[in-house]
Coordinates of C-alpha atoms in Angstrom, one line a residue:
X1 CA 0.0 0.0 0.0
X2 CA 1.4 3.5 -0.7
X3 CA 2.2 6.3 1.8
X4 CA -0.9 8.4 0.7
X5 CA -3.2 6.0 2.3
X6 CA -1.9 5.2 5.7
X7 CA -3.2 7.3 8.3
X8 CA -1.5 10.8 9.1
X9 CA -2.3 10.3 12.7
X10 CA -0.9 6.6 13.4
X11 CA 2.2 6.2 15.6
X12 CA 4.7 4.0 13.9
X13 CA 5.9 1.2 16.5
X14 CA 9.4 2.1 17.9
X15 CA 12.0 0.4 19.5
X16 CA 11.9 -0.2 23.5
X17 CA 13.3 -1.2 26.3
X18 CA 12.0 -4.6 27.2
X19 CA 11.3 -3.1 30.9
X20 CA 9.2 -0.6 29.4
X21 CA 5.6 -0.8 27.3
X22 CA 4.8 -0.1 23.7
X23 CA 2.7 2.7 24.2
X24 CA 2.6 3.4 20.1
X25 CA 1.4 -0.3 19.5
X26 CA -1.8 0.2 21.8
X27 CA -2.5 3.5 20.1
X28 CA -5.8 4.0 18.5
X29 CA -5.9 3.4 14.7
X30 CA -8.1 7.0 13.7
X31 CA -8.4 6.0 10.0
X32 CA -7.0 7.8 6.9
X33 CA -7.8 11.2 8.3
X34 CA -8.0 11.5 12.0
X35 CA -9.9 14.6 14.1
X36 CA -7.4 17.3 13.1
X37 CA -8.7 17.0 9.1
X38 CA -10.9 18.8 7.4
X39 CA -12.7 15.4 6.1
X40 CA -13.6 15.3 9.7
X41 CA -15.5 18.6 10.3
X42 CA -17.0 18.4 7.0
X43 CA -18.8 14.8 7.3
X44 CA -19.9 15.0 10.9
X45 CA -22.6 17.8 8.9
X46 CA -26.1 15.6 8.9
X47 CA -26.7 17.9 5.6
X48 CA -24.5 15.9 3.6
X49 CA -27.2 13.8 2.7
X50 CA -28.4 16.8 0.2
X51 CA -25.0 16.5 -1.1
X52 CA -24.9 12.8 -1.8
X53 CA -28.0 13.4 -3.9
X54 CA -26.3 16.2 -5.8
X55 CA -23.5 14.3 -6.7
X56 CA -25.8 11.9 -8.3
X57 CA -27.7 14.5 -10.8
X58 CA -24.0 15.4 -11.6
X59 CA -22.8 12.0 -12.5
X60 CA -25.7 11.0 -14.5
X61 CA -24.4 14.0 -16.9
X62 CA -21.6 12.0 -18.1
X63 CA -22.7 9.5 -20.8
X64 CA -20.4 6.6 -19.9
X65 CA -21.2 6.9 -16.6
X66 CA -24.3 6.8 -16.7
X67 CA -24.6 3.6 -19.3
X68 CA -22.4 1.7 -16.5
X69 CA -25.3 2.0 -14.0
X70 CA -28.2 1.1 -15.8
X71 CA -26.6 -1.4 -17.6
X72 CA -25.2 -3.0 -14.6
X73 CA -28.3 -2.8 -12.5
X74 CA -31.7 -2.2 -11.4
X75 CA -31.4 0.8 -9.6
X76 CA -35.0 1.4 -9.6
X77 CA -35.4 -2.0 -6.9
X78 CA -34.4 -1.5 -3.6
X79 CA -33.4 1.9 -3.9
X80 CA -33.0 3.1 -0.4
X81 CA -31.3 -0.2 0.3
X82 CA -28.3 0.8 -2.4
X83 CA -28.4 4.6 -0.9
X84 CA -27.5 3.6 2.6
X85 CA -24.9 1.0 1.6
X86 CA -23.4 4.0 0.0
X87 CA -23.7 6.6 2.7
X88 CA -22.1 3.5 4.8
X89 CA -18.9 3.4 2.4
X90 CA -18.4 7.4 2.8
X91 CA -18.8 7.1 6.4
X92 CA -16.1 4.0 6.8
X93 CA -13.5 5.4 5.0
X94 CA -13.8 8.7 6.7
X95 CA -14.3 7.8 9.8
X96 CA -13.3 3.9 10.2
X97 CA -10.2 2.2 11.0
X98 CA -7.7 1.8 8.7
X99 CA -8.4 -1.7 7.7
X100 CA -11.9 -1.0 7.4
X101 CA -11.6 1.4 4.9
X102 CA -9.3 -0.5 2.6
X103 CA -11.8 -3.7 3.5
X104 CA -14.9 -1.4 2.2
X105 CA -13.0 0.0 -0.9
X106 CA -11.2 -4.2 -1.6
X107 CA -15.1 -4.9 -2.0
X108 CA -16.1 -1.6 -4.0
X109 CA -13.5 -3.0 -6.4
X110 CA -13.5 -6.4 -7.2
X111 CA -17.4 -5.4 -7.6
X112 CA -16.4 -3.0 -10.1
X113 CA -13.6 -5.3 -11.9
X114 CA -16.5 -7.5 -13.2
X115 CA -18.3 -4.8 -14.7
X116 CA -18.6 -3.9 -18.4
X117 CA -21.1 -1.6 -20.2
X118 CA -21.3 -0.3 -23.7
X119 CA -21.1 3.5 -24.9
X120 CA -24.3 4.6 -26.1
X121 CA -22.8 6.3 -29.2
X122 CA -20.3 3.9 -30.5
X123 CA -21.3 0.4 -29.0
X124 CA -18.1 0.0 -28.0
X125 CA -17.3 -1.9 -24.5
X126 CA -15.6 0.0 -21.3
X127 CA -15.1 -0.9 -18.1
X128 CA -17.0 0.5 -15.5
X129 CA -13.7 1.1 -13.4
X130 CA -12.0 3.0 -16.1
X131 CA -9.9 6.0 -14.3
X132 CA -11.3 8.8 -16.5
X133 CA -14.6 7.4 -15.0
X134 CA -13.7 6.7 -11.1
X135 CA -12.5 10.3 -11.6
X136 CA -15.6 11.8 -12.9
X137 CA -17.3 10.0 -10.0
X138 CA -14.8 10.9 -7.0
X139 CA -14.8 14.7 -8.2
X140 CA -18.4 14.8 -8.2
X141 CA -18.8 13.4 -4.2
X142 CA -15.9 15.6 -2.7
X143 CA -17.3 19.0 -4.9
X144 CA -20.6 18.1 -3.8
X145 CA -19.5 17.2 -0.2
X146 CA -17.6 20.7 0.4
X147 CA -20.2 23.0 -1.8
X148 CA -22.9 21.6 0.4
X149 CA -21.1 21.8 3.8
X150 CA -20.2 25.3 2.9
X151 CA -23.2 26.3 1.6
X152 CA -25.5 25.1 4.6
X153 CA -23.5 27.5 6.7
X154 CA -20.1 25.4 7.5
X155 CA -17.3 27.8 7.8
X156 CA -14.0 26.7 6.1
X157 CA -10.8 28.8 4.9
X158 CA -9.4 28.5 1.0
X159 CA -6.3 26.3 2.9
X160 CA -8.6 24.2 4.4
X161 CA -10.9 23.8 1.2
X162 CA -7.8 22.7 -0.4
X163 CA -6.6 20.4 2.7
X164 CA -10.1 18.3 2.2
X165 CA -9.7 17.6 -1.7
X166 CA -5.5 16.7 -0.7
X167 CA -6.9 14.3 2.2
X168 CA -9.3 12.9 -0.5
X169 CA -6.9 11.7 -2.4
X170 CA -6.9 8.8 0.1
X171 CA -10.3 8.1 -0.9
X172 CA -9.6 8.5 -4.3
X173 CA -6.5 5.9 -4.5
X174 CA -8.8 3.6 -2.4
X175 CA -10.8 2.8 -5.4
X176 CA -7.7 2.2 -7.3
X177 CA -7.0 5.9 -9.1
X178 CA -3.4 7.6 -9.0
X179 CA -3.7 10.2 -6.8
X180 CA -1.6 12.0 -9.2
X181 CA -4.0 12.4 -12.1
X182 CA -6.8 13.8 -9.3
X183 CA -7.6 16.9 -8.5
X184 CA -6.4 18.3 -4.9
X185 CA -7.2 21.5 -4.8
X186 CA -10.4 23.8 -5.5
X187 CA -8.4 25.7 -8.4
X188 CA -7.6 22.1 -10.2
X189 CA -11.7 20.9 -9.3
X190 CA -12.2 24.1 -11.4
X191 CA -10.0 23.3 -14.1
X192 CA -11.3 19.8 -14.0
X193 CA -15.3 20.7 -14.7
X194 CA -13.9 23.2 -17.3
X195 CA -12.2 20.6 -19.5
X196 CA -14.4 17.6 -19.0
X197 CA -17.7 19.9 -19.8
X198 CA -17.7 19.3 -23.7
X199 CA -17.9 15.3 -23.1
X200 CA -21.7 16.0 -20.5
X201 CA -25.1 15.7 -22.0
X202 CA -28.7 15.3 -21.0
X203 CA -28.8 11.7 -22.7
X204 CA -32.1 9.5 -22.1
X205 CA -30.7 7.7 -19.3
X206 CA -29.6 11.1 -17.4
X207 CA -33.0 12.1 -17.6
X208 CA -34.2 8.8 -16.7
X209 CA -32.2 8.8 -13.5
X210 CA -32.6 12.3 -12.6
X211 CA -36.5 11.9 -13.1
X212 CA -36.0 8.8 -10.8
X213 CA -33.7 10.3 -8.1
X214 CA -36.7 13.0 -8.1
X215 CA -39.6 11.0 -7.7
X216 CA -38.7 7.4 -6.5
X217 CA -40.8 5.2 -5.1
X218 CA -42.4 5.6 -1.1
X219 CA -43.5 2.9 1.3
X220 CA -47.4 2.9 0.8
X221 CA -48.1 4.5 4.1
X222 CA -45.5 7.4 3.6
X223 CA -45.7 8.3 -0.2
X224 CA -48.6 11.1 -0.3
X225 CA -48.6 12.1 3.7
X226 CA -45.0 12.9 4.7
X227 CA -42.8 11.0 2.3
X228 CA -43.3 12.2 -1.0
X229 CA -43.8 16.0 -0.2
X230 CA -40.5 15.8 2.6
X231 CA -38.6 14.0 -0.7
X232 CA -39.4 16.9 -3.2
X233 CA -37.9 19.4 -1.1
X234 CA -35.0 17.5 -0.4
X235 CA -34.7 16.5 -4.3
X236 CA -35.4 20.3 -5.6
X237 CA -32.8 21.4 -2.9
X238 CA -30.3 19.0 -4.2
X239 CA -30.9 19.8 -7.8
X240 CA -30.6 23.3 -7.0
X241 CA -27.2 23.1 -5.3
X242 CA -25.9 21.9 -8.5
X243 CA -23.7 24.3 -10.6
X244 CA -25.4 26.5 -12.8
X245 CA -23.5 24.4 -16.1
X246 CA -25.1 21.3 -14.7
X247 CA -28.5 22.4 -14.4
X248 CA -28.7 24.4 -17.8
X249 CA -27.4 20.9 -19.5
X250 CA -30.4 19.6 -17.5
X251 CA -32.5 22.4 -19.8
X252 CA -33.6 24.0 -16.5
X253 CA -32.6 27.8 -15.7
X254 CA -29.5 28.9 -14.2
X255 CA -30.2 31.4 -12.2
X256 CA -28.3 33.3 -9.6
X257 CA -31.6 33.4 -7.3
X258 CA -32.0 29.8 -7.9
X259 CA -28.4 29.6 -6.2
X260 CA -29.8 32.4 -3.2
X261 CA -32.6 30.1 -2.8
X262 CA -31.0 26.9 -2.4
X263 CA -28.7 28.8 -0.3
X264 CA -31.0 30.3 2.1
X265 CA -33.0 27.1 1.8
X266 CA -30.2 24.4 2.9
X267 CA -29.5 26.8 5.7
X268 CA -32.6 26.4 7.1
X269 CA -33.0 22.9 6.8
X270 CA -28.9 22.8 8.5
X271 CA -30.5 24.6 11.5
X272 CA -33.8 22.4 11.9
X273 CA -31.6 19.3 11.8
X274 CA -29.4 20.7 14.3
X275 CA -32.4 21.2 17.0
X276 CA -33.3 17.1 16.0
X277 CA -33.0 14.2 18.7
X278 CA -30.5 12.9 15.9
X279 CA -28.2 9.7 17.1
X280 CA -25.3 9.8 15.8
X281 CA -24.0 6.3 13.7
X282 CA -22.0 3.4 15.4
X283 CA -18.7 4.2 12.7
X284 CA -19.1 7.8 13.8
X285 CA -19.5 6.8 17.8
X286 CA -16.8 4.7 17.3
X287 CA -14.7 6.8 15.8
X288 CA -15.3 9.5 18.4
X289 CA -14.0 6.8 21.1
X290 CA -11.1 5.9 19.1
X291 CA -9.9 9.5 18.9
X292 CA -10.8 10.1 22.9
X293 CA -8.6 7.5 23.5
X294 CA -5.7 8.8 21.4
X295 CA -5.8 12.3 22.5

């Protein structure tokens, strides 16, 4: 494994005395990123569920990517199911161990090392894991991560926007990209959506899946009381968070009140989730006890 994936914060095991303890090999394994990153302030944010959501209108821009999902699955079964195994994988390789991390991304890819699709233009087979693809897909979840955190009222300096897209590189080389052809810095995420723009289109099966991701399906007793109306808002929220480019290419306006709105909005919804009885998750409680432990 190379150096950009071990964790910043582990004590490497040094040479004793026999008469005296180990103290470094006891110490708590805090993951890739530990409680002094940036990837740790930004994900403990409830609100990052908005952001998930937005990274997926983003990705089902690119034509390729797109194809891979729905010819690889049926993403419109179990749904929710696939969603929280996701939000699980985010949370594990932020805030997991070490070896759960790489065990979470060693499954992520020998999933995706099975998987073929076809380009909808030329007919011609890729795979799924393709690096100009797992690029397009990590740049969309740490853009949409940040944006979101920042937007919903999360305070972070232009060093420490850069220090979360370097840190991410761990994530990023977990899934089997060189760090060194990913962007780590808000400038190069910039540069990135500049260059890759001309290759994004609103094919049949982005509007498929963004029509999905929009209205999916409820459990009978939720869809027309809570569930359906709660969802819209969440949905148009997320869609509205996306970057003006991406919403135009979904031939809906791009306007700078559209971005005041989601603004204002996502602010709003930060502050009612803050006054919730929420419990945090067992990675996160864990993670919290791991880090007491090493302080």
């Amino acid at each position: 494994m190379s150096a950009s994936v071990q964790n910043s914060g582990h004590r490497g095991t040094a040479t004793t005395p026999d008469h005296e303890p180990d103290c470094s090999a006891r110490a708590p394994d805090l993951g890739l990123f530990g409680p002094d990153s940036v990837s740790w302030r930004v994900h403990r944010e409830p609100i990052l569920w908005l952001a998930g959501l937005r990274a997926l209108y983003l990705q089902a821009l690119h034509p390729r990517a797109v194809a891979g999902v729905v010819q690889n699955s049926d993403f419109r079964r179990d749904c929710w199911t696939r969603l929280m195994r996701t939000a699980e994988y985010v949370t594990t390789v932020v805030y997991g161990t070490t070896d759960d991390a790489q065990r979470a991304a060693e499954r992520i890819r020998r999933i995706h090392d099975a998987l073929r699709a076809h380009d909808p233009e030329t007919g011609e087979e890729y795979r799924v894991d393709e690096p100009h693809l797992l690029r397009w897909v990590h740049v969309n979840e740490v853009e949409s991560f940040l944006s979101t955190a920042q937007r919903a009222g999360v305070r972070l300096s232009d060093d420490e926007v850069d220090r979360y897209y370097t840190e991410q590189l761990r994530a990023a080389e977990l899934v089997g990209l060189d760090p060194a052809i990913v962007p780590a810095s808000a400038a190069e995420v910039d540069e990135y959506y500049r260059t890759i723009r001309p290759e994004l289109a609103l094919t049949p099966a982005a509007r498929d899946v963004a029509l999905f991701l929009t209205v999916p399906p409820m459990p009978r007793k939720l869809s027309w009381t809570i569930g359906r109306p709660a969802w819209l808002t969440v949905a148009g929220t997320a869609f509205a968070l996306l970057p003006r480019w991406a919403r135009r290419l979904y031939r809906t306006p791009g306007f700078p009140t559209t971005d005041l709105s989601a603004t204002l909005t996502i602010r709003g919804m930060r502050g009612v989730i803050s006054a919730l009885p929420i419990r945090e998750g067992p990675i996160y409680r864990e993670a919290m006890r791991r880090a007491e432990l090493g302080a």
